[in-house]
GROMACS .gro file of C-alpha atoms in nm:
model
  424
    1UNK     CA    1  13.222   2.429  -0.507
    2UNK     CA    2  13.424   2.523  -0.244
    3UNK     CA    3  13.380   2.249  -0.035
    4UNK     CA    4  13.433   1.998  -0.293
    5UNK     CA    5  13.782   2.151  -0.366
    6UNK     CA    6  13.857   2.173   0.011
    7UNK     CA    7  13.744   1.831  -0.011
    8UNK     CA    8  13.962   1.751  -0.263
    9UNK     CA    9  14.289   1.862  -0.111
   10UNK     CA   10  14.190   1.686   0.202
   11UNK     CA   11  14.122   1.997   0.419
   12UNK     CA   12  13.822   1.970   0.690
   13UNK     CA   13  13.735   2.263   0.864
   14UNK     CA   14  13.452   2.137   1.058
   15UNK     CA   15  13.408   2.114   1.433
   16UNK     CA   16  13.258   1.745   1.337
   17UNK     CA   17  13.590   1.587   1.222
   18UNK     CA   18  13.691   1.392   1.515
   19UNK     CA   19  14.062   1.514   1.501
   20UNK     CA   20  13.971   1.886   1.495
   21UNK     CA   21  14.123   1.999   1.845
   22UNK     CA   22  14.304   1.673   1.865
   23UNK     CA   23  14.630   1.819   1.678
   24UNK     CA   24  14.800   1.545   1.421
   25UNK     CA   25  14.934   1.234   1.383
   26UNK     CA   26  15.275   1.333   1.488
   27UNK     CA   27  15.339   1.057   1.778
   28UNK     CA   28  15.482   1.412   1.988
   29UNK     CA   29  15.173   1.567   1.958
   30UNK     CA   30  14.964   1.289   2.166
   31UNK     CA   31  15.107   1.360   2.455
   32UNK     CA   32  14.861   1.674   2.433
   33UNK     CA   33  14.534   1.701   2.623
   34UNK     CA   34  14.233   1.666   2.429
   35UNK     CA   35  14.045   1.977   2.525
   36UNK     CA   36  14.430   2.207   2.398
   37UNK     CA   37  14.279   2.417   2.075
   38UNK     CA   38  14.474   2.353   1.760
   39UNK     CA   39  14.827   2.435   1.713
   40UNK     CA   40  14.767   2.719   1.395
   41UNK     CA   41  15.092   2.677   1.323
   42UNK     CA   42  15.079   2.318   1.264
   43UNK     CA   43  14.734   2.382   1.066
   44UNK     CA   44  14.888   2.616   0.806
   45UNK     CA   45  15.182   2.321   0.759
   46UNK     CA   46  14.946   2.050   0.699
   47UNK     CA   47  14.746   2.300   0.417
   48UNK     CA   48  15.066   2.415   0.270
   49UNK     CA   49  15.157   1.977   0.257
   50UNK     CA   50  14.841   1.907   0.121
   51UNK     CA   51  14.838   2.198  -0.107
   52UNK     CA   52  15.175   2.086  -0.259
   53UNK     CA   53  15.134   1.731  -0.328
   54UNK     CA   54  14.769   1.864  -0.501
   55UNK     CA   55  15.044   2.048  -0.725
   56UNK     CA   56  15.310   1.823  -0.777
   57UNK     CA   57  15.539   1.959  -0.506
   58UNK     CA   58  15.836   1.745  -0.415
   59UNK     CA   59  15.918   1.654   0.006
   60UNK     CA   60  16.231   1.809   0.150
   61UNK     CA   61  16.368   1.521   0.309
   62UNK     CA   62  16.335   1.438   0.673
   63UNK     CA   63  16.361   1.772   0.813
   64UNK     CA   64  16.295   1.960   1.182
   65UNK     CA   65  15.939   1.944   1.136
   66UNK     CA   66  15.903   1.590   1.156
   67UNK     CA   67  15.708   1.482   0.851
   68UNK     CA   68  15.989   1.495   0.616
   69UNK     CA   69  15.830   1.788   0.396
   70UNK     CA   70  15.944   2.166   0.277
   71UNK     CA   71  15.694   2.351   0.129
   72UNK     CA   72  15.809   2.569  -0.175
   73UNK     CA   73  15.730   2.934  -0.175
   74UNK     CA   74  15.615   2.967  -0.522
   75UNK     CA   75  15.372   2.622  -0.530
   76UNK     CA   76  15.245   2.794  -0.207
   77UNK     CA   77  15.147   3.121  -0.359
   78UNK     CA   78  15.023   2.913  -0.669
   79UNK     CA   79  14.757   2.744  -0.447
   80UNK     CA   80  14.636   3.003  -0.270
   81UNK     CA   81  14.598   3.230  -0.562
   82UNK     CA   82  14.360   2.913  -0.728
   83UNK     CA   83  14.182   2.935  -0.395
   84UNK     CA   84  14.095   3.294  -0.456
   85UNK     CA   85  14.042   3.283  -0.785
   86UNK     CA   86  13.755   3.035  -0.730
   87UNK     CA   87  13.621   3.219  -0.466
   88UNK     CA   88  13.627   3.542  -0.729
   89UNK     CA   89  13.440   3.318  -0.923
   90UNK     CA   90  13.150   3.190  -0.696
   91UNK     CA   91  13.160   3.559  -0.593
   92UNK     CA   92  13.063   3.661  -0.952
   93UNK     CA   93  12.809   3.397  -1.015
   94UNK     CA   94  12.649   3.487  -0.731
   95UNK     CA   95  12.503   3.775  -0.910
   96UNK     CA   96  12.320   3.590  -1.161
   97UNK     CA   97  11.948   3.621  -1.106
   98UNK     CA   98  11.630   3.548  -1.315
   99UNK     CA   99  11.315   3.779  -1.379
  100UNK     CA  100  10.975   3.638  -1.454
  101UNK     CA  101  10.783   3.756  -1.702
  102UNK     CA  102  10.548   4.070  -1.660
  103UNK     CA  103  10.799   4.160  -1.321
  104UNK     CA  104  11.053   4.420  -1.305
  105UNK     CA  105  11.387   4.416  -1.149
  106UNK     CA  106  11.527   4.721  -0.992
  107UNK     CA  107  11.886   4.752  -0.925
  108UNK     CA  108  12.076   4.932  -0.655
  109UNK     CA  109  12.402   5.009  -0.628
  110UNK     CA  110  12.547   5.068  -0.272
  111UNK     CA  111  12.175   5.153  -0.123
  112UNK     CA  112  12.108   5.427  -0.410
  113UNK     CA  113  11.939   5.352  -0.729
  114UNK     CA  114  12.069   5.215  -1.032
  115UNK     CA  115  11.896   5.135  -1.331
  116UNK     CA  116  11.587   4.829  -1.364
  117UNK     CA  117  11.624   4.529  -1.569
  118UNK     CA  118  11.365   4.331  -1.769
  119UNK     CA  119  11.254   3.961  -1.811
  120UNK     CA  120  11.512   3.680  -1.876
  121UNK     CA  121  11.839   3.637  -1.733
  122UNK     CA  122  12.045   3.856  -1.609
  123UNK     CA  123  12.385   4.008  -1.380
  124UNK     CA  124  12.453   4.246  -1.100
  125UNK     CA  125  12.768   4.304  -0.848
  126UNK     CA  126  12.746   4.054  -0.633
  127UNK     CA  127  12.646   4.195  -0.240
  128UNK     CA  128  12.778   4.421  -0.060
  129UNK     CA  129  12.818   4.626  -0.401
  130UNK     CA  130  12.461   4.598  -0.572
  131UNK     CA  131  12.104   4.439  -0.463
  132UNK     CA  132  11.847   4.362  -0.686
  133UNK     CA  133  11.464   4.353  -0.604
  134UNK     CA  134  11.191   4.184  -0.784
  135UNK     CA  135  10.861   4.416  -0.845
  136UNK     CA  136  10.506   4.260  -1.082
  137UNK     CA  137  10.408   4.495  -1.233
  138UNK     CA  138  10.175   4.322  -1.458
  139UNK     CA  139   9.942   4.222  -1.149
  140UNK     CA  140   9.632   4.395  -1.101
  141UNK     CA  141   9.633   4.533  -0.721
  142UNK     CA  142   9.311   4.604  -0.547
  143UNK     CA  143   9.257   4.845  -0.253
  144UNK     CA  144   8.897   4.854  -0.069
  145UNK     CA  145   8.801   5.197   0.042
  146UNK     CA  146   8.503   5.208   0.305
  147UNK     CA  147   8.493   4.817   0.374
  148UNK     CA  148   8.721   4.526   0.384
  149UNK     CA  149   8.681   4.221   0.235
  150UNK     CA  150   8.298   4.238   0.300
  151UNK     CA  151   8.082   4.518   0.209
  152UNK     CA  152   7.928   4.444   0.592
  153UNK     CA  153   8.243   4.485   0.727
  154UNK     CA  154   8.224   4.896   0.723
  155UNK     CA  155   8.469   5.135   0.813
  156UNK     CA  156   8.292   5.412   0.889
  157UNK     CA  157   8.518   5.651   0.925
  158UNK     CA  158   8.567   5.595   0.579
  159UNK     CA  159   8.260   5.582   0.409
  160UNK     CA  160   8.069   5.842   0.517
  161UNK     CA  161   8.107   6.150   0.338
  162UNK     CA  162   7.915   6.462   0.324
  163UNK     CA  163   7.750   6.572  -0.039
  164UNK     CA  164   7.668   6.962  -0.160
  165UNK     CA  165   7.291   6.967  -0.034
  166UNK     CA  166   7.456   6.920   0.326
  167UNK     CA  167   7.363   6.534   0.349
  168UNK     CA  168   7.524   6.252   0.457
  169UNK     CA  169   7.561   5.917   0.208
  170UNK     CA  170   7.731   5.602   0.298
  171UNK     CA  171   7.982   5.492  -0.018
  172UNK     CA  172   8.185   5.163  -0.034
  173UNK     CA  173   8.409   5.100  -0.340
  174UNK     CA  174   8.700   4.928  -0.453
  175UNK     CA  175   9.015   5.084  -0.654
  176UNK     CA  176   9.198   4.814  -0.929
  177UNK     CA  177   9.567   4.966  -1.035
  178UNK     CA  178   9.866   4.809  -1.220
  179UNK     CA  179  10.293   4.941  -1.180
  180UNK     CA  180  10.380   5.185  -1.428
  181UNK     CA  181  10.711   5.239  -1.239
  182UNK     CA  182  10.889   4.997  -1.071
  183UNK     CA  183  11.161   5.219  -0.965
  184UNK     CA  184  10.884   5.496  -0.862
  185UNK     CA  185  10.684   5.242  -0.646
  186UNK     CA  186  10.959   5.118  -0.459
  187UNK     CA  187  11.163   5.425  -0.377
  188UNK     CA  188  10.868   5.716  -0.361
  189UNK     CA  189  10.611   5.641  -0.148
  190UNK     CA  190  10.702   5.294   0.093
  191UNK     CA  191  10.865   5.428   0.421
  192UNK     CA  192  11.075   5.161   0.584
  193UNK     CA  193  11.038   4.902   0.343
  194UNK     CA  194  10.701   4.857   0.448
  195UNK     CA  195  10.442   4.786   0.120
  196UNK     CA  196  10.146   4.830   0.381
  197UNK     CA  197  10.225   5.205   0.369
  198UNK     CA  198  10.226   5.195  -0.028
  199UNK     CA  199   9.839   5.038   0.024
  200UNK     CA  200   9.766   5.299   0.260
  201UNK     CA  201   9.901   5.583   0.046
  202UNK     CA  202   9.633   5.473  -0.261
  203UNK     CA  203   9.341   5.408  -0.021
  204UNK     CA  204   9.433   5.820   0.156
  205UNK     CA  205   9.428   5.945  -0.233
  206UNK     CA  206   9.118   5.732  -0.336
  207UNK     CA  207   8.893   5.842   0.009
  208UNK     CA  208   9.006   6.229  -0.069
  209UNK     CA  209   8.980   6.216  -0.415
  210UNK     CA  210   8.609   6.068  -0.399
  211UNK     CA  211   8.524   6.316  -0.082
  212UNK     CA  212   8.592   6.610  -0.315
  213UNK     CA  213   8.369   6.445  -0.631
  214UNK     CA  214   8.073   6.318  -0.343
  215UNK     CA  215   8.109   6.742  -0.178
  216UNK     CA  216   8.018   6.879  -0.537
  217UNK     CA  217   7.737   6.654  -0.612
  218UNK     CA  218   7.348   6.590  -0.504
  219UNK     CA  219   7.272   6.373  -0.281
  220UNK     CA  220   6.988   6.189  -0.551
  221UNK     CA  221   7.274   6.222  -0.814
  222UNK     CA  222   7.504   6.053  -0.613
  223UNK     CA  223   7.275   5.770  -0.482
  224UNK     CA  224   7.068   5.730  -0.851
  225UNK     CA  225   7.194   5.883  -1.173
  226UNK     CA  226   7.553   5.956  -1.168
  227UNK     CA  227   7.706   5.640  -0.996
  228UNK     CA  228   7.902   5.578  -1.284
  229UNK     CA  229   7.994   5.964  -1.353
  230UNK     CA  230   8.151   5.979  -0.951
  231UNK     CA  231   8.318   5.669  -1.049
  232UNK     CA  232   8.473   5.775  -1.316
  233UNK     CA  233   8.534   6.148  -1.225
  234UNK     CA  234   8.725   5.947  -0.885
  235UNK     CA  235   8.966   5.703  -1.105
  236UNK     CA  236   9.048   6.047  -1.331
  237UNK     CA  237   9.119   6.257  -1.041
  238UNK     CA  238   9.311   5.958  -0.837
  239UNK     CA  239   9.569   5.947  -1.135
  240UNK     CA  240   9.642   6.336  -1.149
  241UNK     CA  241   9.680   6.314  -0.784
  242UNK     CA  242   9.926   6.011  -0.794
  243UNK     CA  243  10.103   6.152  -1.114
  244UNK     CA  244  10.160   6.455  -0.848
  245UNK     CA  245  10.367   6.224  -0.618
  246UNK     CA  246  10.565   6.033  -0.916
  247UNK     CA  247  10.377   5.751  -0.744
  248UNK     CA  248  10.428   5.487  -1.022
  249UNK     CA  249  10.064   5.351  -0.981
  250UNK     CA  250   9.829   5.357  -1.304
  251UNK     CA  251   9.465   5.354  -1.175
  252UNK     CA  252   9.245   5.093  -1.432
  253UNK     CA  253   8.920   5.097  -1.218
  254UNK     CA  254   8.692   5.229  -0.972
  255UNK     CA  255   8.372   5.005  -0.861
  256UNK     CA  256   8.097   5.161  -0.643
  257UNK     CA  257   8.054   4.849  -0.429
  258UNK     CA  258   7.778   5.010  -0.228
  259UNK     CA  259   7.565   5.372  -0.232
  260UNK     CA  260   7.341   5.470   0.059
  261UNK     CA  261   7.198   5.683   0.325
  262UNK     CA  262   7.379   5.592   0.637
  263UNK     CA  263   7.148   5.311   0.842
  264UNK     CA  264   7.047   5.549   1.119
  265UNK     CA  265   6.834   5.738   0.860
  266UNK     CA  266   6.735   5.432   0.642
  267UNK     CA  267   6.421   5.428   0.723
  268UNK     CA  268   6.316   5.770   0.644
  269UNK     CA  269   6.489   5.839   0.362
  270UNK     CA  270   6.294   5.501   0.266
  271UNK     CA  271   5.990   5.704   0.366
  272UNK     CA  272   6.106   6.066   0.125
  273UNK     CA  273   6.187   5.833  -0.137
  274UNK     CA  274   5.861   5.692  -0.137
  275UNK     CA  275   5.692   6.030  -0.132
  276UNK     CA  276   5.908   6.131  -0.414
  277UNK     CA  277   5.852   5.869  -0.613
  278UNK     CA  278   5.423   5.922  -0.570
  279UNK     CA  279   5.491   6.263  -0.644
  280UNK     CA  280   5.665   6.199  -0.990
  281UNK     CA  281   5.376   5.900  -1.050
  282UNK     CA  282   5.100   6.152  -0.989
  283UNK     CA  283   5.262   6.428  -1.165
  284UNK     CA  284   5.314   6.164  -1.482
  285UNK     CA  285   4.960   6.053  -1.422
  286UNK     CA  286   4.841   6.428  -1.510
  287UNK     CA  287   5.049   6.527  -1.761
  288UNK     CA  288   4.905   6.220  -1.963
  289UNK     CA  289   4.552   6.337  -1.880
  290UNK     CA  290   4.652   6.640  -2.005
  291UNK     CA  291   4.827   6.549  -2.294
  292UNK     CA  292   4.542   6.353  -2.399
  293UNK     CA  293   4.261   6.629  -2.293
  294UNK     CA  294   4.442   6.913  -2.462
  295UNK     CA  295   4.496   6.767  -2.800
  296UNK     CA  296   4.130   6.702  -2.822
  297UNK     CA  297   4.035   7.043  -2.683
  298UNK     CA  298   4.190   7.223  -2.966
  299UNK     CA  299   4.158   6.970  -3.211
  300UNK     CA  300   3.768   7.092  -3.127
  301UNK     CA  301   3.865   7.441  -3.128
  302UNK     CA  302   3.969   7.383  -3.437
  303UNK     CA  303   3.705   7.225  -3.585
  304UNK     CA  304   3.439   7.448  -3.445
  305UNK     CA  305   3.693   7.765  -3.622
  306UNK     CA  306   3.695   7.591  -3.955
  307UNK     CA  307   3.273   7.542  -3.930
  308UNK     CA  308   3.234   7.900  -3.845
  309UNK     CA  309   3.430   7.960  -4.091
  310UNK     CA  310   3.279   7.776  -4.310
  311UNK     CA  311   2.935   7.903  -4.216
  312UNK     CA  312   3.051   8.235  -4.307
  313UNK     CA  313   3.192   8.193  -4.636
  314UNK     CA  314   2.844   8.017  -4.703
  315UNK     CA  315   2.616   8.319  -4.586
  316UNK     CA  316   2.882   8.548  -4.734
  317UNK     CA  317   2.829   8.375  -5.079
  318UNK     CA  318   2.456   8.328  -5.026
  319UNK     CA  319   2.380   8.699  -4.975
  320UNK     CA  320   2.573   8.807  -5.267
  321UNK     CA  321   2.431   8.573  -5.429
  322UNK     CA  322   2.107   8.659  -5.361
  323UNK     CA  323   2.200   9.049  -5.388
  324UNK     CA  324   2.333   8.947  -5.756
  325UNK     CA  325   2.039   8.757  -5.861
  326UNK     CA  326   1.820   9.043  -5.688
  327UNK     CA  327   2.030   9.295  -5.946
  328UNK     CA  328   1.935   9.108  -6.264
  329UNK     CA  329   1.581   9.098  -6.175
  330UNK     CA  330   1.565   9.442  -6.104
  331UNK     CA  331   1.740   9.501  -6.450
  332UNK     CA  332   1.484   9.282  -6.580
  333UNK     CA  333   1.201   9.451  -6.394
  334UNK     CA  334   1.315   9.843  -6.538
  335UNK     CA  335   1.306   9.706  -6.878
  336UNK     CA  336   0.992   9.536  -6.851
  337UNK     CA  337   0.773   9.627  -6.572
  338UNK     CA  338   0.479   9.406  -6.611
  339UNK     CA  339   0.602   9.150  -6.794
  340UNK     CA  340   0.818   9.061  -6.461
  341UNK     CA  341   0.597   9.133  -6.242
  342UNK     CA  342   0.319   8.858  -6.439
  343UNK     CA  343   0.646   8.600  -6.457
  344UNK     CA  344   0.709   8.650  -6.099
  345UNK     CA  345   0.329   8.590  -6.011
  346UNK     CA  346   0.262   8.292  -6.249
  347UNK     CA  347   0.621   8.117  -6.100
  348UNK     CA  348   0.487   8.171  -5.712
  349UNK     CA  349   0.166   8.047  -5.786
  350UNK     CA  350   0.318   7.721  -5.991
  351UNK     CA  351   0.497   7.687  -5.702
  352UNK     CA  352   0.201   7.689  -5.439
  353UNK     CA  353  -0.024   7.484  -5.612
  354UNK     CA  354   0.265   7.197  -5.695
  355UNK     CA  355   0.262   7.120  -5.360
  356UNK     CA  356  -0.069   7.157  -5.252
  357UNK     CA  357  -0.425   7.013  -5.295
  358UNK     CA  358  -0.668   7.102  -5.517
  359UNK     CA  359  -1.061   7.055  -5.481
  360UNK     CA  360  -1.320   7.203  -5.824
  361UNK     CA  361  -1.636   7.304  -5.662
  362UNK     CA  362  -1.913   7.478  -5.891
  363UNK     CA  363  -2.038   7.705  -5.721
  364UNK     CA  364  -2.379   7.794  -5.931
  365UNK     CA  365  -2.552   7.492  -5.731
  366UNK     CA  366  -2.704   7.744  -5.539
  367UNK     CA  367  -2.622   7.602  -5.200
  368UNK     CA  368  -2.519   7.834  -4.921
  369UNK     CA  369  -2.328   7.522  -4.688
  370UNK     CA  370  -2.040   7.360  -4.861
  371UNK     CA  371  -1.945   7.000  -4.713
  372UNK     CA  372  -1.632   6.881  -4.751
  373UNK     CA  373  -1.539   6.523  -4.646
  374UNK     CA  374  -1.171   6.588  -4.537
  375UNK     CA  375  -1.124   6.273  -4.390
  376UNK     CA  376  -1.242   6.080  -4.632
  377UNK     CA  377  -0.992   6.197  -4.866
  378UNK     CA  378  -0.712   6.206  -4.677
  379UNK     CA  379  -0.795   5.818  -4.624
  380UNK     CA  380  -0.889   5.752  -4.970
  381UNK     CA  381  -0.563   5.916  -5.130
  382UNK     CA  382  -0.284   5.642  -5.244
  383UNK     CA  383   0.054   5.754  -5.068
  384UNK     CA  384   0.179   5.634  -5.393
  385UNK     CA  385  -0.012   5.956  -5.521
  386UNK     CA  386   0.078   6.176  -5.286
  387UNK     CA  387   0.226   6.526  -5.397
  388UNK     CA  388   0.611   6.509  -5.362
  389UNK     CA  389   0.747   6.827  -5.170
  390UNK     CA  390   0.925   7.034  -5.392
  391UNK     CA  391   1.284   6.977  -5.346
  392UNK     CA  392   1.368   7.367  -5.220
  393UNK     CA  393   1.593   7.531  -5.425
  394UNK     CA  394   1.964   7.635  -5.371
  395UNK     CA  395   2.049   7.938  -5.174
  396UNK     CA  396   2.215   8.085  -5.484
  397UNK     CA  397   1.858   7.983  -5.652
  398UNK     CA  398   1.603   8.116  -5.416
  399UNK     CA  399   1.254   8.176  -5.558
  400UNK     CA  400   1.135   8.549  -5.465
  401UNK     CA  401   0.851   8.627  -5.239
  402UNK     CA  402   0.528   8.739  -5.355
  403UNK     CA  403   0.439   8.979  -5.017
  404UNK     CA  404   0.014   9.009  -5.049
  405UNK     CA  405  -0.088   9.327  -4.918
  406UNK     CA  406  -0.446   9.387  -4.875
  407UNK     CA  407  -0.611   9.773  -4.911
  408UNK     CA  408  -0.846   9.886  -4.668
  409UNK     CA  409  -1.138   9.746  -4.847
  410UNK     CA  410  -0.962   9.398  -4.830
  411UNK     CA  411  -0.930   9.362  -5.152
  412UNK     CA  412  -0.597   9.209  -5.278
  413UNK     CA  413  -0.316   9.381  -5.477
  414UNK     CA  414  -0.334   9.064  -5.756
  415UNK     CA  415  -0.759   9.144  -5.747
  416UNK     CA  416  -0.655   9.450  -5.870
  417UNK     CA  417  -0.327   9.354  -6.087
  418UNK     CA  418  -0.601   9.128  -6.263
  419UNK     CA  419  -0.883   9.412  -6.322
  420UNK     CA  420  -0.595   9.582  -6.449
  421UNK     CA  421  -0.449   9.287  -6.679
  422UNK     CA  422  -0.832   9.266  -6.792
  423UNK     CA  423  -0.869   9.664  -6.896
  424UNK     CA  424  -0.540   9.670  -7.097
   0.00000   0.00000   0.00000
C-alpha cells in the first residue's frame, strides 16, 4: 500500500531508478559528477512538488529555485499527515492474525503475559507493543521413555530400574498428553524458548514417576500381573506431579511398550521361570489327585459310618426284639407250663422234619442189618420233588431252640417228657 501511493505521487526511493544519485533535470545540475550523492535538499523540493500537484496546489511562478514552483505550508502538512495516517493504518492491520481451530493463541504485551485468545479472527498491538504465539493444544503429543522410535533402540540409562525384591527389570513405554494450558506450557517449564526442554521435562517426570511405582512392586508383578496396574498407577502419579509445576500438560496415556529382565540375565531368568512354572504344573497336578482322591475317601468313610450304623440299629432292634418276643413266651410259659413247653416241641420238630427226609422201616422183620440204598434214592428222587428249604424266618421272628440234653443213662429229656405225657 505504501508503495503504490509512493507510486502514485511519483516518488522512487530505490537505488534501481537510474536517476537516483544523478540529481534532477535541472540543466545546472548536470554539470555534477555522477558518483556526487543526492542533493537532500533538492529531494525534499521535488516531494513537496509532487506532493502539491497530488493536492491541487497551484506553482508560484518562475521563482529562485528554478522550476517555477512554491510549495504552500498548509498543502505540505496536509500530505504528510495522509502519509502517516496510512502508515497508522498498515501499522494497525498488521495486528490482525488468524487462529486455527483446536490451537490457542497467547498474547504478550511488552515480553510479559497478557491474556490468550481463541479460534477465528482476531487483533493485537501491532510489534514492538504486543506478540502473539500460536500453541495446539488439541494435538496428542507423545514422549518415549526407555527407547526411541524403536523399542531396539534402548536407552539404558533409562530403562532399567530396580523393583522391591532388589531386582533389576528392563521397562520401555510411551507417555500420550494433550495442552490444558497454553499460557502454562509456554511460560512454565520451556527455558530459552526451547520446546526440546518442555519434552525433556515430561520424559524426567514420567522415568521418576514410574521408578517410584517399579521400587514398590515385585519383580513377577511387574513383569506378569500388574502391567496394566504400573501403567496406570504411572499416568495418575505423572499428573499430580505436573499439576505440582502448573505444567499445563494433561497426561491421557501410558503404554508399556516392553517388560523384561535386562538381556545379560535373559537366559536364566528363562531358566527360574521355567522351574517356576513346573513347580505350579506339578503342584496343580496334585492338588487334582487330591481333590479327586479325597472326595472319594470320605465319601467311603461315609458310607462305611452309615452301614455300621445301620448294622447297629439292626442288631439293636433284633435283640430287643428277640428279648420282647422271649418276654411273651415266658409270660406264656408261667401261665401254662406244659402246654408251652408241648407247642414249643411239636413247632421244632415240624420244623426239622419239613426239611428233611423221611424213610418208614418196620422194624418187627426180625432182621438185625438194615440196608439202605442211599444212592439209589438220591438218583431216583425228581428235583421237581425235592424238599424246598424253609425260607428262615425274620430276626424279629426267630423260632426258639429246643437244647437236647441227655442224663447219664443217655436217655433224652423228650424220652422222659413223653413217659411223663403218657402217665398224666
Amino acid at each position: 500500500m505504501i508503495a503504490s501511493f509512493l507510486k502514485r505521487i511519483g516518488l522512487t526511493l530505490s537505488l534501481n531508478d537510474p536517476q537516483w544519485g544523478r540529481g534532477s533535470n535541472n540543466p545546472k545540475d548536470d554539470k555534477k559528477s555522477p558518483d556526487t550523492p543526492p542533493d537532500l535538499d533538492q529531494v525534499w523540493k521535488d516531494l513537496n512538488q509532487r506532493i502539491a500537484r497530488l493536492l491541487g496546489g497551484k506553482d508560484g511562478g518562475n521563482g529562485g529555485d528554478g522550476n517555477g514552483f512554491s510549495p504552500d505550508p498548509a498543502s505540505a502538512r496536509f500530505g504528510v499527515g495522509a502519509i502517516a495516517v496510512v502508515f497508522a493504518f498498515v501499522w494497525l492491520v498488521s495486528g490482525v492474525f488468524i487462529v486455527q481451530e483446536g490451537q490457542t493463541a497467547v498474547i504478550t504485551t511488552f515480553g510479559k503475559y497478557s491474556h490468550v485468545t481463541g479460534a477465528g479472527m482476531n487483533w493485537r498491538w501491532p510489534y514492538p507493543v504486543q506478540h502473539h504465539e500460536i500453541v495446539n493444544v488439541s494435538q496428542v503429543r507423545t514422549v518415549e521413555v526407555g527407547y526411541r522410535k524403536s523399542v531396539k533402540l534402548k536407552e539404558a540409562r533409562e530403562s532399567l530400574m530396580l523393583t522391591d525384591d532388589e531386582n533389576i527389570v528392563d521397562i520401555q513405554f510411551a507417555v500420550q498428553y494433550k495442552l490444558k494450558s497454553a499460557a502454562e506450557w509456554l511460560y512454565n517449564n520451556r527455558e530459552l524458548g526451547n520446546s526440546r526442554d518442555q519434552d525433556e521435562m515430561i520424559r524426567q517426570v514420567a522415568e521418576t514417576a514410574i521408578r517410584e511405582i517399579v521400587g514398590k512392586s515385585k519383580m513377577d508383578f511387574v513383569l506378569y500381573e500388574g502391567r496394566e496396574k504400573v501403567a496406570l498407577d504411572t499416568s495418575a502419579l505423572m499428573q499430580q506431579i505436573l499439576d505440582r509445576y502448573n505444567a499445563g500438560v494433561l497426561v491421557t496415556n501410558v503404554t508399556m511398550q516392553g517388560v523384561q529382565p535386562p538381556e545379560q540375565v535373559q537366559t536364566a531368568f528363562d531358566d527360574a521361570v521355567k522351574a517356576g512354572q513346573d513347580k505350579e504344573r506339578q503342584k496343580n497336578e496334585g492338588q487334582a489327585y487330591a481333590n479327586e482322591v479325597i472326595p472319594k475317601a470320605k465319601g467311603e468313610a461315609s458310607r462305611l459310618l452309615q452301614e455300621a450304623e445301620g448294622y447297629k440299629s439292626r442288631v439293636v432292634a433284633n435283640a430287643e426284639g428277640n428279648a420282647s418276643r422271649f418276654k411273651q413266651v415266658l409270660s406264656e410259659y408261667q401261665k401254662a407250663p406244659a402246654v408251652t413247653r408241648d407247642r414249643m416241641y411239636l413247632e421244632t420238630m415240624q420244623q426239622i422234619f419239613s426239611s428233611t427226609g423221611k424213610l418208614m422201616l418196620d422194624t418187627k422183620a426180625g432182621s438185625n442189618m438194615l440196608y439202605l440204598p442211599l444212592d439209589k434214592m438220591l438218583q431216583t428222587q425228581d428235583p421237581a420233588t425235592k424238599p424246598v428249604a424253609p425260607v428262615a424266618p425274620p430276626a424279629t421272628e426267630q423260632i426258639p431252640t429246643v437244647e437236647m440234653r441227655y442224663s447219664k443213662d443217655g436217655r433224652s429229656r423228650d424220652s422222659r417228657d413223653s413217659r411223663d405225657r403218657e402217665t398224666r
